[in-house]
Coordinates of C-alpha atoms in Angstrom, one line a residue:
M698 CA 0.0 0.0 0.0
L699 CA 2.7 2.4 0.9
D700 CA 4.3 2.1 -2.6
L701 CA 1.1 3.5 -4.1
F702 CA 1.7 7.0 -2.5
R703 CA 5.5 7.5 -2.6
S704 CA 6.8 11.0 -2.4
Q705 CA 6.4 13.2 -5.4
P706 CA 7.7 16.7 -6.1
K707 CA 5.4 19.5 -5.2
N708 CA 3.6 21.2 -8.1
L709 CA 1.1 24.1 -7.9
K710 CA -1.2 22.7 -10.5
N711 CA -1.3 19.3 -8.8
E712 CA -1.9 21.0 -5.4
L713 CA -4.9 23.0 -6.8
L714 CA -6.4 20.2 -8.7
S715 CA -6.0 17.8 -5.8
G716 CA -7.6 20.4 -3.5
L717 CA -10.6 20.6 -5.8
T718 CA -10.9 16.9 -5.9
V719 CA -10.8 16.7 -2.1
A720 CA -13.4 19.5 -1.7
I721 CA -15.9 17.7 -4.0
A722 CA -15.4 14.4 -2.1
L723 CA -15.4 16.1 1.3
M724 CA -18.8 17.8 0.9
P725 CA -21.1 14.7 1.2
E726 CA -19.2 13.4 4.1
A727 CA -19.4 16.7 6.0
I728 CA -23.1 16.7 5.4
A729 CA -23.6 13.1 6.5
F730 CA -21.6 13.6 9.7
A731 CA -23.7 16.7 10.5
F732 CA -26.8 14.5 10.3
V733 CA -25.1 12.0 12.6
A734 CA -24.4 14.7 15.1
G735 CA -28.0 15.9 14.9
V736 CA -27.2 19.4 13.5
S737 CA -27.8 21.3 10.3
P738 CA -25.7 20.2 7.3
I739 CA -24.6 23.8 7.0
I740 CA -22.9 23.4 10.5
G741 CA -21.0 20.4 9.1
L742 CA -19.9 22.3 6.1
Y743 CA -18.8 25.3 8.1
S744 CA -16.9 23.0 10.4
A745 CA -15.1 21.4 7.4
F746 CA -14.1 24.8 6.1
F747 CA -12.7 26.2 9.4
I748 CA -11.0 22.9 10.5
G749 CA -9.6 22.2 7.0
L750 CA -8.3 25.8 6.4
I751 CA -6.7 26.3 9.8
C752 CA -5.1 22.9 10.1
A753 CA -3.8 23.1 6.5
V754 CA -2.0 26.4 7.4
L755 CA -1.0 25.8 11.0
G756 CA -1.0 22.0 11.4
G757 CA 2.0 19.8 11.6
R758 CA 1.5 17.7 8.5
P759 CA 1.5 19.2 5.0
G760 CA -0.9 17.4 2.7
M761 CA -3.1 16.1 5.4
I762 CA -6.8 17.0 5.2
S763 CA -8.9 17.8 8.3
G764 CA -12.6 18.5 8.6
A765 CA -15.8 17.4 10.3
T766 CA -15.5 13.6 11.1
G767 CA -17.7 10.8 12.2
A768 CA -15.5 10.1 15.3
M769 CA -16.3 13.6 16.6
A770 CA -20.0 13.4 15.5
V771 CA -20.8 10.3 17.5
V772 CA -19.6 12.2 20.7
V773 CA -21.4 15.4 19.8
V774 CA -24.8 13.7 19.1
G775 CA -25.3 12.8 22.8
L776 CA -24.6 16.3 24.0
V777 CA -27.0 17.9 21.4
A778 CA -29.7 15.4 22.1
I779 CA -29.6 15.7 25.9
H780 CA -28.7 19.4 26.5
G781 CA -29.4 21.2 23.2
I782 CA -27.3 22.7 20.4
E783 CA -26.4 25.8 22.5
Y784 CA -24.1 23.6 24.6
L785 CA -22.3 22.3 21.5
F786 CA -20.2 25.4 20.6
P787 CA -18.7 26.1 24.1
T788 CA -17.8 22.4 24.2
V789 CA -16.0 22.6 20.9
I790 CA -14.1 25.7 22.1
L791 CA -13.1 24.0 25.4
C792 CA -12.0 20.9 23.3
G793 CA -9.7 23.2 21.3
L794 CA -8.3 24.7 24.5
L795 CA -7.5 21.2 25.9
Q796 CA -5.8 20.3 22.6
L797 CA -3.7 23.5 22.8
L798 CA -2.6 22.5 26.3
V799 CA -1.5 19.1 24.9
G800 CA 0.5 20.8 22.2
V801 CA 2.1 23.3 24.6
A802 CA 3.1 20.4 26.9
R803 CA 4.6 18.7 23.8
L804 CA 2.7 15.5 24.5
G805 CA 2.2 14.8 20.8
V806 CA 5.3 12.8 20.7
L807 CA 3.5 10.1 22.6
I808 CA 2.2 8.9 19.3
R809 CA 5.6 7.3 18.8
M810 CA 4.6 4.8 21.5
V811 CA 2.1 3.2 19.1
P812 CA 3.4 -0.1 18.0
H813 CA 3.6 -1.0 14.3
S814 CA 1.1 -3.8 14.8
V815 CA -1.4 -1.3 16.1
M816 CA -0.7 0.9 13.1
L817 CA -1.4 -2.0 10.7
G818 CA -4.6 -2.8 12.6
F819 CA -5.7 0.9 12.5
V820 CA -5.1 1.2 8.7
N821 CA -6.9 -2.1 7.9
G822 CA -9.8 -1.4 10.2
L823 CA -10.1 2.1 8.8
A824 CA -10.2 0.7 5.2
I825 CA -13.0 -1.7 6.3
V826 CA -14.9 1.2 8.0
I827 CA -14.6 3.4 4.9
C828 CA -15.8 0.5 2.7
M829 CA -18.8 -0.3 4.9
A830 CA -19.8 3.4 5.1
Q831 CA -20.2 3.5 1.3
F832 CA -23.1 1.0 1.3
G833 CA -25.3 3.7 2.9
S834 CA -25.2 5.4 -0.5
F835 CA -27.0 2.4 -2.1
K836 CA -30.0 3.0 0.1
T837 CA -33.2 5.0 -0.5
V838 CA -35.9 6.1 1.9
S839 CA -39.4 4.9 2.2
N840 CA -42.6 6.9 3.0
V841 CA -42.0 6.3 6.8
G842 CA -38.4 7.3 6.8
N843 CA -37.1 3.8 6.7
L844 CA -33.9 3.1 4.6
E845 CA -34.0 0.3 2.1
Y846 CA -31.4 -0.8 -0.4
M847 CA -32.1 0.2 -4.0
Q848 CA -33.5 -2.4 -6.4
G849 CA -34.0 -2.7 -10.1
P850 CA -32.6 -0.4 -12.7
A851 CA -31.5 2.3 -10.2
L852 CA -29.3 -0.2 -8.4
W853 CA -27.7 -1.5 -11.6
I854 CA -27.0 2.0 -12.9
M855 CA -25.5 2.9 -9.6
L856 CA -23.2 -0.1 -9.6
G857 CA -22.2 0.5 -13.3
L858 CA -21.2 4.1 -12.6
V859 CA -19.3 3.1 -9.4
L860 CA -17.4 0.5 -11.5
L861 CA -16.7 3.1 -14.2
T862 CA -15.3 5.5 -11.7
M863 CA -12.9 2.9 -10.3
I864 CA -11.8 1.9 -13.8
I865 CA -11.0 5.5 -14.8
I866 CA -9.0 6.0 -11.6
W867 CA -7.0 2.8 -12.3
V868 CA -6.4 3.3 -16.0
L869 CA -5.9 7.1 -16.4
P870 CA -2.6 7.3 -14.5
K871 CA -1.2 4.8 -17.0
L872 CA -2.0 7.2 -19.8
T873 CA -1.4 10.6 -18.4
K874 CA -0.8 12.3 -15.0
A875 CA -1.8 15.8 -16.2
V876 CA -5.1 15.7 -14.3
P877 CA -5.7 13.8 -11.0
A878 CA -7.4 10.6 -11.8
S879 CA -10.0 11.0 -9.1
L880 CA -11.0 14.5 -10.3
A881 CA -11.3 13.3 -13.9
A882 CA -13.4 10.3 -12.8
I883 CA -15.8 12.6 -10.8
L884 CA -16.2 15.0 -13.7
L885 CA -16.8 12.3 -16.4
V886 CA -19.2 10.2 -14.3
S887 CA -21.0 13.4 -13.3
A888 CA -21.5 14.3 -16.9
I889 CA -22.9 10.8 -17.6
G890 CA -25.1 10.9 -14.5
I891 CA -26.6 14.3 -15.2
S892 CA -27.3 13.3 -18.8
A893 CA -28.9 10.0 -17.6
N894 CA -31.1 11.9 -15.1
Q895 CA -32.4 14.1 -18.0
M896 CA -33.0 11.3 -20.5
L897 CA -34.1 8.3 -18.6
P898 CA -37.8 7.9 -17.5
D899 CA -38.6 8.7 -13.9
H900 CA -40.1 5.2 -13.3
M901 CA -36.6 3.8 -13.3
A902 CA -35.7 5.8 -10.2
A903 CA -35.7 4.1 -6.8
E904 CA -38.6 4.5 -4.5
N905 CA -39.1 8.1 -3.3
Q906 CA -36.0 9.2 -5.2
K907 CA -36.2 12.2 -7.5
H908 CA -33.5 11.1 -9.9
V909 CA -32.6 7.8 -11.6
V910 CA -29.0 8.3 -10.7
M911 CA -28.7 9.3 -7.0
T912 CA -27.1 12.7 -6.5
V913 CA -25.6 14.6 -3.6
G914 CA -29.0 16.5 -3.5
D915 CA -30.8 13.2 -3.2
M916 CA -28.6 12.2 -0.3
L917 CA -29.4 15.5 1.4
A918 CA -33.2 14.8 1.0
T919 CA -32.8 11.2 2.2
N920 CA -30.9 12.2 5.3
A921 CA -33.4 15.0 6.0
K922 CA -36.3 12.5 5.8
V923 CA -34.6 10.0 8.1
S924 CA -33.9 12.8 10.6
A925 CA -37.5 13.9 10.5
A926 CA -38.7 10.4 11.1
N927 CA -36.2 9.9 14.0
A928 CA -37.3 13.2 15.6
V929 CA -40.9 11.9 15.7
L930 CA -39.8 8.6 17.3
A931 CA -37.1 10.1 19.5
D932 CA -39.0 9.5 22.8
E933 CA -40.6 6.2 21.7
Q934 CA -38.3 4.3 19.4
P935 CA -34.8 5.8 19.2
A936 CA -32.9 4.7 16.1
A937 CA -29.1 4.4 15.9
A938 CA -27.5 6.5 13.1
D939 CA -24.7 5.1 11.0
S940 CA -21.9 7.0 9.4
H941 CA -24.2 8.5 6.8
G942 CA -26.9 9.6 9.2
A943 CA -29.0 6.7 8.2
A944 CA -31.0 4.9 10.8
A945 CA -33.0 1.7 10.9
I946 CA -36.7 2.2 11.6
D947 CA -39.0 -0.9 12.0
A948 CA -41.8 0.2 9.7
E949 CA -44.0 -2.8 10.6
S950 CA -44.1 -1.9 14.3
L951 CA -45.3 1.7 13.7
S952 CA -48.8 2.6 14.8
T953 CA -51.1 4.4 12.4
E954 CA -50.6 7.6 14.4
Q955 CA -46.9 7.3 14.2
T956 CA -47.0 6.6 10.5
A957 CA -49.2 9.7 10.0
A958 CA -46.9 11.8 12.1
I959 CA -43.8 10.7 10.2
T960 CA -45.5 11.4 6.9
A961 CA -46.5 14.8 8.0
A962 CA -43.0 15.6 9.3
I963 CA -41.4 14.5 6.0
E964 CA -43.9 16.7 4.0
H965 CA -42.9 19.7 6.1
I966 CA -39.1 19.3 6.0
D967 CA -37.3 22.6 6.3
P968 CA -35.9 23.3 2.8
S969 CA -32.6 24.5 4.3
T970 CA -31.9 21.0 5.4
T971 CA -32.1 19.7 1.8
S972 CA -29.6 22.2 0.3
I973 CA -26.1 23.2 1.0
R974 CA -26.5 26.9 0.0
A975 CA -25.9 29.4 2.8
G976 CA -24.2 32.7 3.5
L977 CA -21.0 33.5 5.3
P978 CA -20.6 32.0 8.8
T979 CA -21.3 34.2 11.8
L980 CA -20.3 34.0 15.5
F981 CA -22.5 31.3 17.1
F982 CA -24.0 33.6 19.7
Q983 CA -25.5 35.8 16.9
T984 CA -27.7 32.9 15.9
F985 CA -28.0 30.6 18.9
S986 CA -28.7 31.4 22.5
L987 CA -25.8 31.2 25.0
P988 CA -26.0 28.5 27.8
P989 CA -25.7 29.8 31.4
M990 CA -22.2 30.8 32.3
T991 CA -22.1 28.7 35.5
L992 CA -20.1 25.9 37.0
E993 CA -23.0 23.6 36.2
T994 CA -22.6 24.3 32.5
L995 CA -18.8 23.5 32.9
R996 CA -19.7 20.3 34.6
I997 CA -21.9 19.3 31.6
I998 CA -19.6 20.2 28.8
F999 CA -16.2 19.3 30.3
P1000 CA -16.5 15.5 30.0
F1001 CA -17.7 15.8 26.4
A1002 CA -14.8 18.3 25.7
V1003 CA -12.2 15.8 27.1
V1004 CA -13.5 13.0 24.9
L1005 CA -13.7 15.2 21.8
A1006 CA -10.1 16.4 22.4
A1007 CA -8.8 12.9 23.0
V1008 CA -10.6 11.4 20.0
G1009 CA -9.6 14.2 17.7
L1010 CA -5.9 14.1 18.6
I1011 CA -5.6 10.3 18.5
E1012 CA -7.2 10.2 15.1
S1013 CA -5.2 13.1 13.8
L1014 CA -1.9 11.9 15.0
M1015 CA -2.5 8.4 13.7
T1016 CA -3.4 9.9 10.3
L1017 CA -0.2 12.0 10.5
T1018 CA 1.8 8.8 11.0
V1019 CA 0.1 7.1 8.1
I1020 CA 0.8 10.0 5.7
D1021 CA 4.4 10.2 7.0
E1022 CA 5.0 6.6 6.0
M1023 CA 3.2 7.0 2.6
T1024 CA 5.1 10.1 1.6
E1025 CA 8.4 9.2 3.4
T1026 CA 8.4 12.6 5.1
Q1027 CA 8.2 13.7 8.7
G1028 CA 5.3 15.6 10.2
N1029 CA 5.3 17.5 13.5
S1030 CA 3.0 15.9 16.1
N1031 CA 3.2 18.7 18.6
R1032 CA 2.4 21.4 16.0
E1033 CA -0.5 19.3 14.8
C1034 CA -1.9 19.4 18.4
L1035 CA -1.6 23.2 18.4
G1036 CA -3.1 23.5 14.9
Q1037 CA -6.1 21.2 15.8
G1038 CA -6.6 23.2 19.0
I1039 CA -6.7 26.6 17.3
A1040 CA -8.9 25.2 14.6
N1041 CA -11.5 23.8 17.0
I1042 CA -11.5 27.1 19.0
V1043 CA -12.3 29.1 15.9
C1044 CA -14.7 26.5 14.6
G1045 CA -16.7 26.6 17.9
L1046 CA -16.8 30.4 17.9
F1047 CA -18.3 30.4 14.4
G1048 CA -20.9 27.7 15.2
G1049 CA -19.1 24.6 14.1
M1050 CA -19.3 21.0 15.4
G1051 CA -15.5 20.5 15.6
G1052 CA -13.4 18.1 13.7
C1053 CA -10.0 16.5 13.2
A1054 CA -7.9 14.8 10.5
M1055 CA -9.7 12.7 7.9
V1056 CA -7.8 9.6 6.8
G1057 CA -9.9 8.9 3.7
Q1058 CA -9.7 12.5 2.4
S1059 CA -6.0 12.7 3.2
L1060 CA -5.4 9.6 1.1
I1061 CA -7.3 11.1 -1.8
N1062 CA -5.2 14.2 -1.5
V1063 CA -1.9 12.3 -1.5
E1064 CA -3.0 10.1 -4.3
S1065 CA -4.0 13.1 -6.4
G1066 CA -0.6 14.8 -5.9
G1067 CA -1.3 17.0 -2.9
R1068 CA 1.9 17.2 -0.9
G1069 CA 2.0 20.7 0.6
R1070 CA -0.3 23.0 2.6
T1071 CA -1.7 24.6 -0.6
S1072 CA -4.0 21.6 -1.4
G1073 CA -5.6 21.5 2.0
A1074 CA -6.1 25.3 2.2
F1075 CA -7.5 25.4 -1.4
A1076 CA -9.9 22.5 -0.6
A1077 CA -11.3 24.4 2.3
C1078 CA -11.7 27.5 0.2
C1079 CA -13.4 25.6 -2.6
L1080 CA -15.8 24.1 0.0
L1081 CA -16.9 27.5 1.2
T1082 CA -17.2 28.7 -2.5
F1083 CA -19.5 25.8 -3.3
V1084 CA -21.7 26.7 -0.3
L1085 CA -21.9 30.4 -1.3
F1086 CA -22.1 30.2 -5.1
F1087 CA -22.2 26.7 -6.7
S1088 CA -24.5 24.6 -4.4
Q1089 CA -26.9 23.7 -7.2
W1090 CA -24.1 22.3 -9.3
I1091 CA -22.6 20.3 -6.4
E1092 CA -25.9 18.8 -5.6
M1093 CA -26.1 17.4 -9.1
I1094 CA -22.9 15.2 -8.7
P1095 CA -23.8 11.5 -8.6
M1096 CA -23.1 9.7 -5.4
A1097 CA -21.7 6.8 -7.5
A1098 CA -18.7 8.9 -8.5
L1099 CA -17.9 9.7 -4.9
V1100 CA -18.5 6.1 -3.8
G1101 CA -16.1 4.8 -6.6
V1102 CA -13.4 7.2 -5.4
M1103 CA -13.7 6.0 -1.9
F1104 CA -13.7 2.3 -2.9
M1105 CA -10.3 3.0 -4.6
V1106 CA -9.1 4.7 -1.4
V1107 CA -10.1 1.5 0.4
I1108 CA -8.0 -0.7 -2.0
G1109 CA -5.0 1.6 -1.6
T1110 CA -5.4 1.9 2.2
F1111 CA -5.7 -1.7 3.2
E1112 CA -2.3 -3.3 4.0
W1113 CA -2.7 -6.5 1.9
A1114 CA 0.8 -7.7 2.8
S1115 CA -0.4 -7.9 6.5
L1116 CA -2.5 -10.9 5.6
K1117 CA 0.7 -12.9 5.1
L1118 CA 2.2 -12.0 8.5
Y1119 CA 0.9 -15.0 10.4
R1120 CA 3.9 -17.0 11.7
K1121 CA 6.3 -14.4 10.2
V1122 CA 6.0 -12.1 13.2
P1123 CA 5.5 -12.8 16.9
L1124 CA 2.1 -14.2 17.6
T1125 CA 1.2 -11.4 20.0
D1126 CA 1.9 -8.7 17.4
F1127 CA -0.3 -10.5 14.9
L1128 CA -3.1 -10.9 17.4
V1129 CA -2.9 -7.2 18.3
M1130 CA -3.2 -6.3 14.6
V1131 CA -6.3 -8.5 14.3
I1132 CA -7.8 -7.2 17.6
V1133 CA -7.4 -3.5 16.5
T1134 CA -8.8 -4.3 13.0
L1135 CA -11.8 -6.1 14.2
Y1136 CA -12.6 -3.6 17.0
T1137 CA -12.3 -0.7 14.5
A1138 CA -14.5 -2.5 11.9
I1139 CA -17.2 -3.6 14.4
V1140 CA -17.4 -0.6 16.8
H1141 CA -16.3 2.1 14.3
D1142 CA -14.3 3.8 17.0
L1143 CA -10.8 4.5 15.8
A1144 CA -9.5 6.2 18.9
S1145 CA -10.7 3.4 21.3
A1146 CA -9.2 0.8 18.9
V1147 CA -5.8 2.5 19.1
I1148 CA -5.9 2.8 22.9
I1149 CA -6.9 -0.9 23.2
G1150 CA -4.1 -1.9 20.9
V1151 CA -1.5 0.0 22.8
I1152 CA -2.8 -1.5 26.1
V1153 CA -2.7 -5.0 24.8
S1154 CA 0.7 -4.5 23.3
S1155 CA 2.0 -3.1 26.6
L1156 CA 0.6 -6.0 28.6
A1157 CA 2.1 -8.5 26.1
F1158 CA 5.5 -6.8 26.3
A1159 CA 5.4 -6.8 30.2
F1160 CA 4.3 -10.4 30.3
K1161 CA 7.1 -11.4 27.9
H1162 CA 9.8 -9.7 29.9
A1163 CA 8.5 -10.6 33.3
K1164 CA 10.4 -13.8 33.3
N1165 CA 13.6 -12.4 31.6
V1166 CA 15.3 -11.7 34.9
D1167 CA 17.9 -14.2 35.9
A1168 CA 21.4 -14.2 37.5
D1169 CA 24.8 -15.7 37.0
V1170 CA 26.0 -16.9 40.4
Q1171 CA 29.8 -16.8 41.3
F1172 CA 32.0 -16.8 44.3
N1173 CA 35.0 -14.6 44.6
E1174 CA 38.3 -15.5 46.4
F1175 CA 37.0 -14.1 49.7
G1176 CA 33.9 -16.3 49.8
A1177 CA 31.4 -13.5 48.8
K1178 CA 28.5 -14.7 46.7
I1179 CA 27.9 -12.6 43.6
Y1180 CA 24.6 -12.4 41.8
Q1181 CA 25.2 -10.9 38.4
L1182 CA 21.7 -9.9 37.2
H1183 CA 20.4 -9.9 33.6
G1184 CA 17.1 -8.5 32.3
P1185 CA 14.9 -5.5 33.4
L1186 CA 13.7 -5.1 36.9
F1187 CA 10.2 -3.6 36.9
F1188 CA 6.8 -4.4 38.3
A1189 CA 6.2 -7.5 36.2
S1190 CA 9.6 -9.1 36.9
V1191 CA 9.7 -8.5 40.7
A1192 CA 8.4 -11.9 41.6
Q1193 CA 11.0 -13.6 39.4
F1194 CA 13.7 -11.3 40.9
K1195 CA 13.0 -12.3 44.5
E1196 CA 13.1 -16.1 43.6
L1197 CA 16.7 -15.7 42.5
F1198 CA 18.1 -15.3 46.1
D1199 CA 18.6 -17.8 48.9
P1200 CA 19.2 -15.6 52.0
R1201 CA 19.2 -18.4 54.5
N1202 CA 21.9 -20.5 52.8
D1203 CA 24.0 -17.7 51.3
P1204 CA 27.3 -16.6 52.9
E1205 CA 27.8 -13.6 55.2
T1206 CA 28.6 -11.3 52.3
V1207 CA 26.4 -11.1 49.2
V1208 CA 26.9 -8.8 46.1
I1209 CA 24.1 -8.0 43.7
D1210 CA 25.7 -6.8 40.4
F1211 CA 23.4 -4.6 38.2
Y1212 CA 25.9 -4.2 35.4
Y1213 CA 23.6 -5.9 32.9
T1214 CA 20.2 -4.7 34.2
R1215 CA 18.4 -1.6 35.2
V1216 CA 15.8 -0.7 37.8
Y1217 CA 12.8 1.0 36.1
D1218 CA 10.1 1.7 38.7
H1219 CA 9.1 1.8 42.3
S1220 CA 8.2 -1.9 42.4
G1221 CA 11.8 -2.6 41.4
M1222 CA 13.2 -0.4 44.2
E1223 CA 10.9 -2.0 46.7
A1224 CA 12.0 -5.4 45.7
I1225 CA 15.7 -4.4 46.3
H1226 CA 14.9 -3.2 49.7
A1227 CA 12.9 -6.3 50.6
I1228 CA 15.8 -8.5 49.6
A1229 CA 18.2 -6.4 51.6
A1230 CA 15.9 -6.5 54.6
R1231 CA 15.8 -10.3 54.5
Y1232 CA 19.6 -10.5 54.5
E1233 CA 19.9 -8.0 57.3
Q1234 CA 17.5 -10.0 59.5
L1235 CA 19.9 -12.9 59.2
G1236 CA 22.9 -10.7 60.1
K1237 CA 24.3 -10.7 56.6
T1238 CA 25.7 -7.9 54.5
V1239 CA 24.4 -6.9 51.0
H1240 CA 26.4 -4.8 48.5
L1241 CA 24.8 -3.3 45.4
T1242 CA 27.2 -2.6 42.6
H1243 CA 27.1 -1.1 39.1
L1244 CA 23.8 0.7 39.6
S1245 CA 23.4 3.3 37.0
P1246 CA 23.4 6.9 38.1
A1247 CA 19.7 7.1 37.5
C1248 CA 19.1 4.0 39.6
R1249 CA 21.2 5.3 42.4
E1250 CA 19.3 8.6 42.3
M1251 CA 16.0 6.8 42.4
L1252 CA 17.0 4.7 45.4
A1253 CA 18.3 7.8 47.2
K1254 CA 15.1 9.7 46.6
A1255 CA 12.9 6.8 47.7
K1256 CA 14.9 6.0 50.8
D1257 CA 12.2 7.1 53.1
L1258 CA 9.4 5.4 51.2
V1259 CA 10.4 1.8 50.4
H1260 CA 12.1 0.6 53.6
V1261 CA 10.5 -1.9 56.0
S1262 CA 10.4 0.6 58.8
L1263 CA 12.5 3.6 60.0
S1264 CA 14.0 1.5 62.9
D1265 CA 15.2 -1.4 60.9
E1266 CA 16.0 0.2 57.5
P1267 CA 18.3 -2.2 55.6
Q1268 CA 21.9 -1.0 55.5
F1269 CA 23.9 -1.8 52.4
H1270 CA 26.7 -0.2 50.4
V1271 CA 26.7 1.0 46.8
S1272 CA 30.0 0.3 45.1
T1273 CA 31.1 1.8 41.8
E1274 CA 33.8 -0.9 41.0
R1275 CA 33.2 -4.3 39.7
L1276 CA 33.5 -6.8 42.6
Q1277 CA 34.1 -10.0 40.7
G1278 CA 37.5 -11.3 41.7
Q1279 CA 37.9 -8.4 44.2
A1280 CA 37.6 -8.1 47.9
V1281 CA 34.3 -6.9 49.2
E1282 CA 34.5 -4.2 51.9
G1283 CA 31.7 -4.1 54.4

């Protein structure tokens, strides 16, 4: 997969064309995620503009695309549903402040602790999630707001255009690289789709769908109908939204009154929710009421802000690492934290739902030739231009073209070579990759998947090294017994460390040589003191030798914390000379 996106020289034409491609592909996702969050599609588009522009200019990874994302939307939806939209914008601002603190504290480098097996699982799981999300575009809405898969001619036309898009993206680079393949595919398939919608009879369209070839405008109408139906059933039959704002409603279980209410709600949908046209964004308090500025409000928004900040940074930093590997360049994780923080603060001030890096759109950008900051900034500006001036044209783009682009992203994202890693890498690493992949694919929570992967990898590492502590035993010419330790001494290896010694049968003088080991934590220091105390109770002397300066400093600082008691603190000496073959001074 990485060979597909190797570093290419920056070119202004490629940057601009790539940015245009990203903007077109970004629009339906921003709209869909807004519906998932339970807010107006315009809020999702404004969020994509502010997050995309500011992160492109100030972020730590040129070529990476940021915007409104599903990971943030699934956190936001609970806040909006329970407390109302007026609490959303202060939460996003607080989220940005927390991300700024992470950047100032230079904690972005913690992403280096993510093992390669977790990275593989993240990439593979992400590819599966992107693939599954595209199936929502093959659905149409019924009279009661229930989503059903297309059937008949509409389905076959959709599949044919998706396949055509993928073929163009695959073949065109072999012929010319003057135009990004994704952009060329979108334009050509859009021309075919618009012509088909004008020439083909309406009875070929899917149920309740205006056009034979589903367009971005049709998707807006579909999501608006689903949201209207869910609003009617919110207190009686909550429906779980997917990554496209789609929800499953059991039409057969609806009463006559519920069906009538849903039908009426669909007939009276606000036209603003079925169009992307809007004016310039304004400060949120000019449109929405402010929540009370009290500690109770802070208590409400703070947990959501913490989760948003964590999810946004984890997904952004993982995306940064993926793009680093693909382009063979190095991003700045701390700067990315700062950029994300500033972007979310501004986004919240102007009535946005927040956002972070988008792996799928970043891959489209890289594949289309976007390597610098220009492509991301231009994509954001194009997005706002579409909203202000060209909304009717964007709404005519077939969803099949965008689905085909994303399917090609899936093929390029999945690490196919990882399928051959079984028995070629340690079993624990392979299992971690599988766990992260499956968790990501099933739960659709990328941030939690990464955290779980890191935890499992850490536990596996600790368990593996817990039994790596052993000792070579020797006696010097004066009868002193020398334990020359090997392996790390930390919480998981303490039990093994204590089993190495035999205080009752050992001679009067014992040397513990740390030349080949290190003490890493409080548990290790406590184990040393416990062993020394056992020897002291038997009237024997223990010498510690070749402790590193850091280990000696730790023991000195913890002297009053890890001894048995103040009255019987074990007394031992710390030597700086190797004692093998030398006399031991008490």
